[in-house]
Amino acid sequence: MHGKTTDLFLLKMILRGVFRHKRRNLKFLLVLVFSMCATIFSLAFQNAFRNRYLDLGIDARTAHITILPANSSWLKKTFIALTNEDLTLLSVTAELNAKINELPEVEIGARILEVGGAFYAMDGKAQSGGAVTGVPHAAYQRIFPGITLLEGSNEITPDPASKDVPFVRWGIQRFEAVKNIDRFVAEDIIVSGSALELFLKRLHSDFPLQCVSVSPVLVLNDRVLTCLNSIVFSDGLISQILVDQSLMIDLETENIIRLYAEVKVVKPADQRNWNKRIVRSLYQAELREVEESIALYKPMGLILANPHANKDAAPSLMPIHFAGFVEGIPEFYGYNFVDLEVLQKSLKLSMENCTSYLVRCKGMSDIPVVSAIIKSLLLERGLDYAVVDYRYLGNKTHMPIAMAIDIVFTLLNVLFLSVCFLFVSYNVMVSLLRRRREFGVQLVLGMSRLKCGIVYIGEVAFVVFVSWIFASAIMLVILENFTSHGMPGIVFFPKGILKFYLEFRYFGLALVLVAFSSIGATLISYAKLRKIEIVNLLIGESAGSEAQMSKNILSIFRNVNSSRALFLKIAIRNLFSNKRRNLIICVIFGSIISMLYLFLAFSDGAISNFRKGFQAINNPRGDIMATKRGFADELRRYPSSEALREMTLENANAIMDKLRQLDYVDSAMIKTNPVPLKLFAKDSTFAGLSFRGLDESIRSYIESRIDIVEGRSIARGAKNELLLNIANKDTLGVIVGDSVTVFGNDLFGHTVIEDFVLVGWYKPEIDNPFLAFVAFVDMKGYTAISGYRENEIFTINLAIDHGFSLQNAQKKLTDLSALNNWDAEFNAFENVYAQDDQKYGAVKFIIICISAMVIIFVMIGVINMILINLYDRRKEIGTYYCIGAEKSLLIKSYSAELTILNLFASVCGILLGISIQFIINSLNLTTTNPGMQFVFGGDQFRMDFNPASIAALFIMTGLISAVMSMLSLRNSLSVPPIAALRETKE
């Protein structure tokens, strides 16, 4: 009975303490609710992203098990290695296919045939391309259930009555979407001046209905554009043209109208594109050529390379139409689907031939069993094929991204919990210190220190439990919505939608983690309090300390000649008089800033690796690039356009000489056009190489970014010397000094064969899987196999003097080009190759957004600490009022105090982050995993010092702290002067 009475007494004391100090506990509860919500969300997001992303990789790319040829590039150290054309096919018989599908653990097994292809419009112009995946039409959606339909139909079953094959295309990417395909813009008009006036008169004459309402107030160019777009947006344009006998219709117009009759137009934008093409065909002398839209149901030609059969076989042409647009893993675009049998017939392959065989199991636990059975079946038939599971292939592609997100959110959970621990520690410490007298009275009245500790820990546990209930209720609604409808804006998933799992373990784990940190912080604070003697607890704040405070405040106002000096002096005095609490705030805020700095340093390191590694070798950066006029526009519209091969600078050597003489140009170097070639060595043909000419202007630049592992670099003035990536040494089987044969195609389509001597193997200082295919040759050998003349240069990269603005340099260079009648244009590198940095730039943007969220959360906790701090300093504030200080002066003083505190904490945090960054970089961490190399931007894990990231942190902390401090200070400084004359009470 006595035990129950004691328990009830302690429970009563706990509840009394909670409600007696309800104001402070309410603030404490809000911080805990926010912390628990963040923890629950982080756990749910982390689990959903990892599992959904791994499932998406299985469902959209690899299935559970894949059978590959023994020499498949996917089995090599780097899967981008060269492909041996003679040995890439599997032969899966009908009997073996049936055996696998009869296994009780197998849901479905299917042959997959993957080849490269390019899409051509009916007018013969290349549109786009990518990998073409042949899959049995009946098995398509069963073997790839993760493929999401964006538009059209998922049906790839051939229609015997149709000459066109249904083809499911990967969704249109950002760089493929041509702007203004459905309207005219100023750049589409060729003529100007009097010719433009005549053109407008023709438009009014030919299309009076559409042009009659054009306002004469507009300038001439805008009147023409308004008239043209009125025609484009009009209904029944084709019928009007066919009826109107006055219009001069030529063969091109007739051809467009004929093609239109064969197409099922679905979207209004596609209809307007057809109208725009028709209008352009009527006025070819006045308007530029119009790009076709990438649209459903439009007849197309699919050109298929044939690397998997006879190497002498000609490319195949397959008539297709896009039945639908789909999406799998968004960052791995370019995969398209067609019926397997149709693809095999087009490439003249047997029904047994495929490049891989995919198996979906009924459950993840069935994978080891099925793998073992398949290996046994292959061994019985004497087949040396490799059997790998989704982990093996996924580790080279999408799984590292899931791993990276997992690491980031694990660190965020640790970060949130650390902040929670520090905030709780501070709140509990201040609460206990302010309740010292209460603690002392309880001890005098007979309560043991243990029971007092139980009461205070019980109060914290009660607030934690209540905050958990509120946080759980809030997050239950949010997670249920994200489970049902998905969380938008997650670009790694189809349609940007990530669906969560509603699992109650998130809530339980959040309670355990936050309760552990909260109660742990309470124990630490209570351990300090229980060491204080009872007499000191009863004394509380001494009169002497109050008198000293008043004396210090009065001394501030002496010998001060300006209000500016006064508020700064008050701010500095306050910082040092409350140094213990301010130190805690500095430690908390500085730790968070250091963590955020490391996040940003990681993203900056990935961008730096990319620029110093892959981009530096594949596409060297320059401040300004000189290219043929129209090159940048063509690259933006069609990055894989064949027309880019022919867009070289004419009289390039003279242009180079002129540019090097300019006083604001530091250096100029050329970049040769990458030439895709085949290489014959050791009785085998290998495809996938990309040859680059090593000119003298770029030699030292490239050689500073690679290491010659074996042999030597290409000699100056050499002819037909070759330098290859060491990643391909085992594949090729050749050694330094061997002769290899290179097959190329010049600009006229003629096959060119040249013998080269391998002089060395190189390794990039910052490696990347995509660099495996880059080969360097001397300029004489490059011109021999590429078809380019020595005077034909692809681009000239210019480094501008740092004291000269890029805009001014670009203007001067454009004027110089016009003066010398060069067919050249000058653009900033970022404007030409903006897509190069987009992926790593997006990662940095996400990290900055997360950083802003963390800072807001931290500032809420810090402001809460500040409010508690200011509440405890009411006597101090009241004393200022008693001696005549105005509220505006105190707002300035305390704002300056908070600003100095946050600035000092930010500087300390960044210095700590820089120190950790230096230690991590000194470890020289590297990885050979291709997927992790994508995440790191290269094979080295390094963090980069970027002043812009530091500035971003200072700006974010400055703005957020300024707003929050202004919101909190005005009410906190509303203290009556009488507060200085009485003791502080709750």
XYZ file of C-alpha atoms in Angstrom, residues 147-724:
578
model
C 7.673 0.834 -66.926
C 5.161 3.668 -66.457
C 3.008 4.838 -69.349
C 3.172 8.613 -69.796
C 1.117 8.975 -72.949
C -0.423 6.805 -75.643
C -0.445 3.007 -75.323
C 1.848 0.321 -73.895
C 0.843 -2.091 -76.662
C 3.723 -3.398 -78.807
C 1.822 -6.258 -80.446
C 2.351 -6.007 -84.226
C -0.742 -5.427 -86.346
C -0.595 -7.621 -89.509
C -2.776 -5.085 -91.330
C -0.375 -2.217 -90.672
C 2.953 -1.664 -92.392
C 4.275 0.284 -89.389
C 5.490 -1.515 -86.261
C 4.190 -0.195 -82.883
C 7.111 1.158 -80.935
C 7.099 2.300 -77.316
C 9.498 5.195 -76.835
C 11.113 6.452 -73.647
C 9.506 9.736 -72.574
C 10.652 12.929 -74.258
C 13.583 14.361 -72.362
C 14.258 17.999 -71.531
C 17.053 18.329 -74.079
C 14.924 16.691 -76.799
C 11.976 19.070 -76.436
C 12.487 21.653 -79.157
C 11.176 25.064 -78.144
C 8.675 26.961 -80.275
C 7.833 24.020 -82.532
C 4.202 25.146 -82.558
C 4.638 28.893 -83.149
C 6.859 31.326 -84.996
C 9.448 33.426 -83.177
C 11.737 36.210 -84.337
C 14.612 33.786 -85.041
C 12.465 31.970 -87.633
C 12.336 35.022 -89.928
C 15.212 35.339 -92.392
C 14.358 38.596 -94.212
C 14.415 42.155 -92.894
C 13.827 45.727 -94.069
C 11.949 46.159 -97.338
C 11.896 42.396 -97.927
C 10.080 41.997 -94.622
C 7.492 44.589 -95.685
C 6.883 42.700 -98.929
C 6.555 39.471 -96.956
C 3.867 41.036 -94.737
C 1.937 42.176 -97.833
C 2.069 38.617 -99.205
C 0.728 37.247 -95.936
C -2.180 39.716 -95.983
C -2.899 38.793 -99.574
C -2.639 35.010 -99.100
C -4.388 34.802 -95.708
C -6.665 37.845 -95.364
C -8.922 36.223 -92.740
C -6.081 35.478 -90.340
C -4.148 38.747 -90.851
C -6.999 41.263 -91.007
C -7.025 41.918 -87.237
C -3.277 42.556 -86.877
C -2.788 45.929 -85.144
C -0.898 48.545 -87.232
C 0.474 50.001 -83.975
C 2.893 47.075 -83.624
C 6.387 47.268 -85.071
C 6.871 45.568 -88.435
C 8.514 42.422 -87.037
C 5.757 41.899 -84.431
C 3.050 42.397 -87.093
C 4.633 39.652 -89.192
C 4.886 37.284 -86.195
C 1.294 37.981 -85.141
C 0.085 37.283 -88.674
C 2.128 34.063 -88.952
C 0.936 32.706 -85.610
C -2.685 33.575 -86.436
C -2.286 31.323 -89.469
C -0.599 28.580 -87.435
C -3.347 28.614 -84.772
C -6.200 28.622 -87.291
C -8.411 25.548 -87.774
C -8.742 23.843 -91.134
C -5.553 25.352 -92.552
C -4.844 22.427 -94.881
C -8.376 22.492 -96.325
C -8.061 26.239 -96.867
C -4.748 25.813 -98.719
C -6.079 23.043 -100.937
C -9.139 25.094 -101.888
C -7.275 28.374 -102.469
C -6.035 28.257 -106.072
C -3.970 31.439 -105.710
C -1.401 29.841 -103.386
C 1.710 28.442 -105.042
C 2.037 24.908 -103.652
C 5.297 23.141 -104.438
C 6.455 19.554 -103.958
C 7.521 20.107 -100.330
C 4.078 21.402 -99.374
C 2.405 18.468 -101.112
C 4.743 16.045 -99.319
C 3.927 17.530 -95.896
C 0.191 17.379 -96.604
C 0.543 13.751 -97.752
C 2.433 12.824 -94.569
C -0.150 14.614 -92.450
C -2.882 12.443 -93.975
C -1.055 9.341 -92.670
C -0.727 10.616 -89.112
C -3.155 10.486 -86.210
C -2.643 13.885 -84.558
C -3.605 13.885 -80.887
C -2.312 17.048 -79.229
C -3.088 20.613 -80.390
C 0.638 21.443 -80.216
C 1.367 18.700 -82.776
C -1.366 20.046 -85.059
C 0.171 23.526 -84.855
C 3.578 22.039 -85.658
C 2.168 20.604 -88.878
C 0.619 24.001 -89.663
C 3.930 25.728 -89.018
C 5.754 23.314 -91.335
C 3.160 23.922 -94.071
C 3.441 27.717 -93.716
C 7.219 27.488 -93.910
C 6.988 25.380 -97.075
C 4.961 28.194 -98.678
C 7.540 30.860 -97.792
C 10.904 29.095 -97.921
C 12.836 32.247 -98.851
C 11.513 34.153 -95.834
C 11.409 31.517 -93.072
C 13.895 29.074 -91.573
C 13.375 25.308 -91.668
C 10.996 24.025 -88.993
C 11.877 21.130 -86.689
C 9.399 18.290 -86.400
C 7.801 17.504 -83.082
C 8.334 14.135 -81.433
C 4.744 12.902 -81.560
C 2.653 9.764 -81.240
C 1.411 7.807 -84.250
C 3.738 9.589 -86.696
C 5.382 7.281 -89.277
C 9.123 7.025 -88.596
C 12.080 5.085 -89.830
C 14.211 3.177 -87.307
C 17.790 2.593 -88.475
C 19.320 -0.345 -86.590
C 23.007 -1.057 -86.313
C 23.829 -4.753 -86.439
C 26.697 -5.327 -84.008
C 25.371 -8.672 -82.812
C 25.491 -10.631 -86.035
C 27.699 -10.612 -89.111
C 29.996 -7.587 -88.799
C 29.666 -6.961 -92.547
C 25.865 -6.775 -92.406
C 24.336 -3.487 -93.501
C 22.172 -1.439 -91.116
C 18.493 -2.385 -91.118
C 15.534 -0.053 -91.667
C 12.321 -0.725 -89.771
C 9.138 1.336 -90.412
C 7.654 2.237 -87.040
C 5.278 4.601 -85.300
C 5.412 5.684 -81.670
C 2.559 3.897 -79.918
C 3.345 5.404 -76.531
C 5.791 7.310 -74.369
C 6.964 5.542 -71.215
C 9.311 6.081 -68.293
C 11.285 3.715 -66.098
C 14.223 5.066 -64.097
C 14.255 8.716 -65.247
C 18.011 9.263 -65.134
C 18.540 6.249 -67.436
C 16.567 7.447 -70.416
C 16.895 6.267 -74.020
C 15.464 2.765 -73.636
C 12.751 1.929 -76.172
C 10.689 -1.224 -76.688
C 9.554 -3.183 -79.727
C 8.359 -6.721 -80.310
C 11.260 -9.199 -80.125
C 10.246 -11.271 -83.149
C 9.972 -8.187 -85.368
C 13.396 -7.006 -84.247
C 14.970 -10.429 -84.823
C 13.550 -10.595 -88.337
C 14.741 -7.092 -89.127
C 18.286 -8.012 -88.039
C 18.087 -11.440 -89.717
C 18.575 -13.303 -86.436
C 17.036 -16.569 -85.360
C 14.320 -16.795 -82.716
C 16.874 -18.195 -80.267
C 19.248 -15.198 -80.506
C 19.204 -12.558 -77.791
C 21.667 -10.338 -75.942
C 20.387 -11.303 -72.481
C 17.761 -13.445 -70.814
C 15.777 -11.926 -67.960
C 14.055 -13.901 -65.194
C 11.519 -12.558 -62.715
C 11.067 -14.662 -59.578
C 7.919 -14.876 -57.493
C 9.762 -13.639 -54.436
C 13.152 -12.250 -53.434
C 13.847 -15.383 -51.398
C 13.584 -17.468 -54.573
C 16.554 -15.766 -56.265
C 19.338 -18.054 -54.869
C 17.330 -21.189 -55.667
C 16.491 -20.132 -59.224
C 20.063 -18.946 -59.864
C 21.450 -22.320 -58.814
C 18.966 -24.217 -61.005
C 19.706 -22.024 -64.055
C 23.452 -22.484 -63.609
C 22.888 -26.228 -63.468
C 20.758 -26.142 -66.645
C 23.436 -24.150 -68.484
C 26.176 -26.501 -67.295
C 24.223 -29.545 -68.535
C 24.060 -27.970 -72.002
C 27.717 -26.939 -72.051
C 26.945 -23.238 -72.099
C 29.455 -20.861 -70.468
C 26.937 -18.050 -69.923
C 27.109 -15.914 -66.784
C 24.205 -15.773 -64.336
C 24.003 -12.600 -62.218
C 21.307 -11.155 -59.993
C 19.855 -7.654 -59.749
C 22.437 -6.604 -57.132
C 25.347 -7.180 -59.491
C 23.898 -5.149 -62.351
C 22.219 -2.590 -60.113
C 25.491 -1.926 -58.329
C 26.819 -0.605 -61.629
C 23.842 1.641 -62.349
C 21.056 2.783 -60.044
C 21.858 1.187 -56.667
C 24.656 3.649 -55.757
C 22.110 6.459 -55.974
C 19.886 4.633 -53.487
C 22.953 4.108 -51.310
C 23.870 7.796 -51.502
C 20.330 8.883 -50.537
C 20.407 6.326 -47.718
C 23.654 7.803 -46.371
C 22.397 11.379 -46.684
C 19.186 10.699 -44.769
C 20.976 8.613 -42.151
C 23.210 11.630 -41.544
C 20.139 13.867 -41.450
C 18.552 11.613 -38.811
C 21.737 11.785 -36.758
C 21.766 15.546 -37.276
C 18.156 16.000 -36.146
C 18.655 13.784 -33.125
C 21.874 15.576 -32.182
C 20.112 18.927 -32.404
C 17.212 17.529 -30.397
C 19.637 16.280 -27.743
C 21.344 19.657 -27.483
C 18.075 21.586 -27.405
C 16.651 19.281 -24.757
C 19.834 19.526 -22.719
C 19.645 23.301 -22.799
C 15.941 23.481 -21.969
C 16.267 21.007 -19.111
C 19.430 22.639 -17.753
C 17.841 26.107 -17.732
C 14.638 24.715 -16.240
C 16.466 22.929 -13.429
C 18.719 25.877 -12.682
C 15.729 28.183 -12.454
C 13.997 25.697 -10.162
C 16.916 25.305 -7.766
C 14.982 26.762 -4.869
C 12.045 24.460 -5.562
C 14.459 21.533 -5.642
C 16.035 22.674 -2.380
C 12.637 23.077 -0.669
C 11.648 19.544 -1.720
C 14.841 18.184 -0.228
C 14.234 20.088 3.032
C 10.681 18.719 3.203
C 12.062 15.174 3.079
C 12.076 14.122 -0.538
C 15.149 12.159 -1.541
C 17.330 13.295 -4.382
C 16.349 10.106 -6.245
C 12.643 10.922 -6.040
C 13.314 14.487 -7.111
C 15.195 13.150 -10.099
C 12.314 10.778 -10.917
C 9.911 13.712 -10.827
C 11.982 15.840 -13.214
C 12.688 12.929 -15.562
C 8.988 12.059 -15.418
C 8.070 15.621 -16.441
C 10.349 15.394 -19.481
C 9.054 11.907 -20.337
C 5.460 13.179 -20.105
C 6.186 16.084 -22.478
C 8.030 13.720 -24.840
C 5.096 11.294 -24.883
C 2.530 14.043 -25.499
C 4.685 15.547 -28.255
C 4.978 12.069 -29.804
C 1.164 11.756 -29.858
C 0.820 15.119 -31.596
C 3.666 14.375 -34.044
C 2.241 10.930 -34.790
C -1.197 12.359 -35.520
C 0.290 14.970 -37.893
C 2.596 12.517 -39.671
C -0.091 9.835 -39.900
C -2.139 12.160 -42.088
C 0.884 13.199 -44.178
C 2.259 9.685 -44.656
C -1.169 8.252 -45.465
C -1.490 10.851 -48.224
C 2.026 10.112 -49.528
C 1.264 6.373 -49.396
C -1.943 6.731 -51.372
C -1.017 9.457 -53.838
C 2.765 9.659 -53.587
C 5.091 12.538 -52.848
C 5.587 14.735 -55.936
C 8.802 16.381 -57.071
C 11.100 13.346 -56.592
C 12.769 13.330 -60.020
C 14.318 9.873 -59.590
C 10.938 8.160 -60.081
C 8.471 7.999 -62.985
C 6.342 11.155 -63.162
C 8.364 12.433 -60.204
C 6.138 10.513 -57.757
C 7.476 8.548 -54.772
C 4.935 6.439 -52.895
C 5.676 5.854 -49.215
C 5.074 2.818 -47.036
C 2.803 3.437 -44.055
C 4.626 1.446 -41.373
C 4.101 2.103 -37.680
C 7.687 1.227 -36.873
C 8.642 4.756 -38.023
C 6.555 6.178 -35.180
C 7.900 3.738 -32.613
C 11.492 4.294 -33.685
C 11.041 8.087 -33.544
C 9.685 7.796 -29.988
C 12.582 5.605 -28.908
C 15.223 7.829 -30.487
C 13.827 11.151 -29.266
C 12.947 9.770 -25.832
C 16.437 8.298 -25.470
C 18.118 11.584 -26.371
C 15.691 13.657 -24.268
C 15.918 11.535 -21.118
C 19.674 11.192 -21.605
C 19.994 14.971 -21.732
C 17.822 15.268 -18.615
C 20.027 12.831 -16.690
C 23.160 14.773 -17.625
C 21.618 18.078 -16.480
C 20.211 16.530 -13.302
C 23.591 14.964 -12.461
C 25.083 18.457 -12.340
C 22.248 19.840 -10.212
C 22.318 17.085 -7.567
C 25.946 17.925 -6.731
C 24.919 21.349 -5.418
C 24.544 21.647 -1.635
C 21.059 22.227 -0.203
C 22.036 25.594 1.292
C 23.198 26.843 -2.104
C 20.012 25.584 -3.726
C 17.918 27.572 -1.244
C 19.947 30.764 -1.729
C 19.251 30.866 -5.503
C 20.446 34.067 -7.123
C 22.404 36.137 -4.639
C 21.776 39.781 -3.974
C 25.435 40.378 -4.619
C 25.165 39.126 -8.157
C 22.108 41.300 -8.749
C 23.955 44.321 -7.403
C 26.937 43.492 -9.614
C 24.622 43.253 -12.628
C 23.153 46.688 -11.913
C 26.628 48.115 -11.405
C 27.810 46.694 -14.727
C 24.754 48.079 -16.522
C 25.286 51.563 -15.066
C 28.951 51.508 -16.105
C 27.954 50.972 -19.737
C 26.291 54.374 -19.948
C 29.380 56.226 -18.804
C 31.727 57.824 -21.340
C 29.548 56.923 -24.344
C 29.224 59.686 -26.908
C 26.942 58.077 -29.522
C 23.945 55.752 -29.608
C 25.832 53.497 -32.062
C 28.661 52.968 -29.583
C 26.091 52.475 -26.825
C 24.081 49.666 -28.411
C 27.270 47.877 -29.502
C 28.706 48.191 -26.001
C 25.478 46.774 -24.526
C 25.548 43.891 -27.034
C 29.181 43.012 -26.229
C 28.546 43.286 -22.488
C 25.554 40.951 -22.771
C 27.556 38.402 -24.742
C 30.218 38.096 -22.052
C 27.891 38.346 -19.067
C 25.861 35.380 -20.405
C 28.819 33.512 -21.871
C 27.821 30.081 -20.615
C 24.457 30.078 -22.338
C 25.850 31.759 -25.429
C 28.561 29.126 -25.609
C 25.919 26.399 -25.701
C 24.103 28.201 -28.529
C 27.420 28.558 -30.406
C 28.197 24.860 -30.029
C 24.763 23.835 -31.285
C 24.583 26.275 -34.156
C 28.240 25.842 -35.143
C 27.902 22.042 -35.238
C 24.909 22.269 -37.540
C 26.641 24.755 -39.834
C 29.688 22.472 -40.065
C 27.471 19.538 -41.081
C 25.683 21.615 -43.712
C 29.010 22.875 -45.010
C 30.170 19.281 -45.447
C 26.984 18.449 -47.410
C 27.633 21.398 -49.731
C 31.343 20.565 -49.948
C 30.400 17.051 -51.075
C 28.177 18.354 -53.893
C 30.849 20.889 -54.859
C 33.397 18.060 -54.878
C 31.214 16.007 -57.230
C 30.895 18.970 -59.608
C 34.646 19.626 -59.371
C 35.439 15.944 -60.051
C 33.142 15.981 -63.067
C 34.744 19.129 -64.469
C 38.322 18.053 -63.773
C 37.725 14.473 -64.897
C 35.154 13.506 -67.486
C 34.371 16.995 -68.762
C 38.018 18.065 -68.801
C 38.944 15.195 -71.127
C 35.731 14.680 -73.062
C 34.675 18.293 -73.472
C 37.241 20.761 -72.076
C 35.720 23.875 -70.584
C 36.517 27.348 -71.783
C 35.214 30.740 -70.810
C 34.017 31.353 -74.364
C 33.650 28.913 -77.263
C 34.073 29.795 -80.921
C 31.905 27.613 -83.156
C 30.344 27.716 -86.580
C 27.304 29.960 -86.739
C 24.185 28.042 -85.697
C 26.128 25.269 -83.916
C 24.805 26.122 -80.432
C 21.175 26.180 -81.628
C 21.545 22.828 -83.410
C 23.193 21.280 -80.341
C 20.386 22.447 -78.068
C 17.727 21.136 -80.432
C 19.333 17.824 -81.411
C 22.345 16.865 -79.246
C 22.912 13.723 -81.346
C 22.289 15.377 -84.715
C 24.406 14.103 -87.607
C 24.494 17.693 -88.904
C 26.840 18.636 -86.036
C 29.614 16.561 -87.661
C 29.701 18.961 -90.575
C 29.481 22.197 -88.588
C 33.195 22.974 -88.478
C 34.897 26.357 -88.539
C 36.269 27.282 -91.932
C 39.710 28.903 -92.185
C 40.151 27.912 -88.544
C 43.935 28.326 -88.397
C 43.703 31.986 -89.406
C 40.973 32.510 -86.813
C 43.121 30.831 -84.141
C 46.102 33.047 -84.945
C 43.953 36.170 -84.785
C 42.367 35.202 -81.479
C 45.698 34.427 -79.815
C 46.903 37.953 -80.583
C 44.083 39.580 -78.601
C 45.263 41.101 -75.321
C 42.192 39.904 -73.364
C 42.567 36.253 -74.479
C 44.800 34.247 -72.128
C 44.856 31.083 -74.223
C 43.090 29.330 -77.076
C 42.902 25.613 -77.747
C 40.955 23.510 -80.196
C 38.619 20.631 -79.528
C 38.301 18.033 -82.262
C 34.975 16.403 -82.974
C 34.725 12.953 -81.308
C 34.702 10.309 -84.052
C 33.085 6.922 -83.256
C 35.271 4.177 -84.724
C 35.845 0.429 -84.683
C 39.129 -1.224 -83.903
C 40.412 -4.572 -85.169
C 42.921 -6.347 -82.910
C 43.835 -9.974 -82.243
C 41.355 -11.246 -84.868
C 38.422 -9.494 -83.197
C 36.534 -6.302 -83.936
C 35.670 -3.918 -81.103
C 33.149 -1.077 -81.208
C 32.479 1.836 -78.893
C 35.736 3.796 -79.193
C 35.625 7.560 -79.568
C 38.753 8.998 -81.186
C 40.024 12.522 -80.376
C 42.751 14.325 -82.255
C 45.551 15.554 -79.974
C 46.483 18.985 -81.307
C 49.517 20.908 -79.992
C 47.265 23.613 -78.530
C 45.508 21.100 -76.274
C 48.320 18.572 -75.729
C 49.643 19.981 -72.442
C 46.091 20.446 -71.142
C 45.139 16.788 -71.744
C 48.479 15.391 -70.581
C 48.129 17.281 -67.282
C 44.905 15.350 -66.626
C 46.042 11.816 -67.433
C 48.820 9.510 -66.258
C 50.703 7.342 -68.749
C 50.567 3.951 -67.028
C 52.525 2.066 -69.722
C 54.466 3.237 -72.755
C 54.565 6.927 -73.637
C 52.398 9.735 -74.846
C 51.926 10.598 -78.525
C 55.073 12.198 -79.931
C 55.018 15.652 -81.491
C 54.651 15.468 -85.255
C 53.808 11.746 -85.092
C 51.593 9.949 -87.573
C 49.115 7.180 -86.699
C 50.032 6.811 -83.014
C 47.344 5.680 -80.601
C 46.816 6.154 -76.850
C 44.142 4.022 -75.127
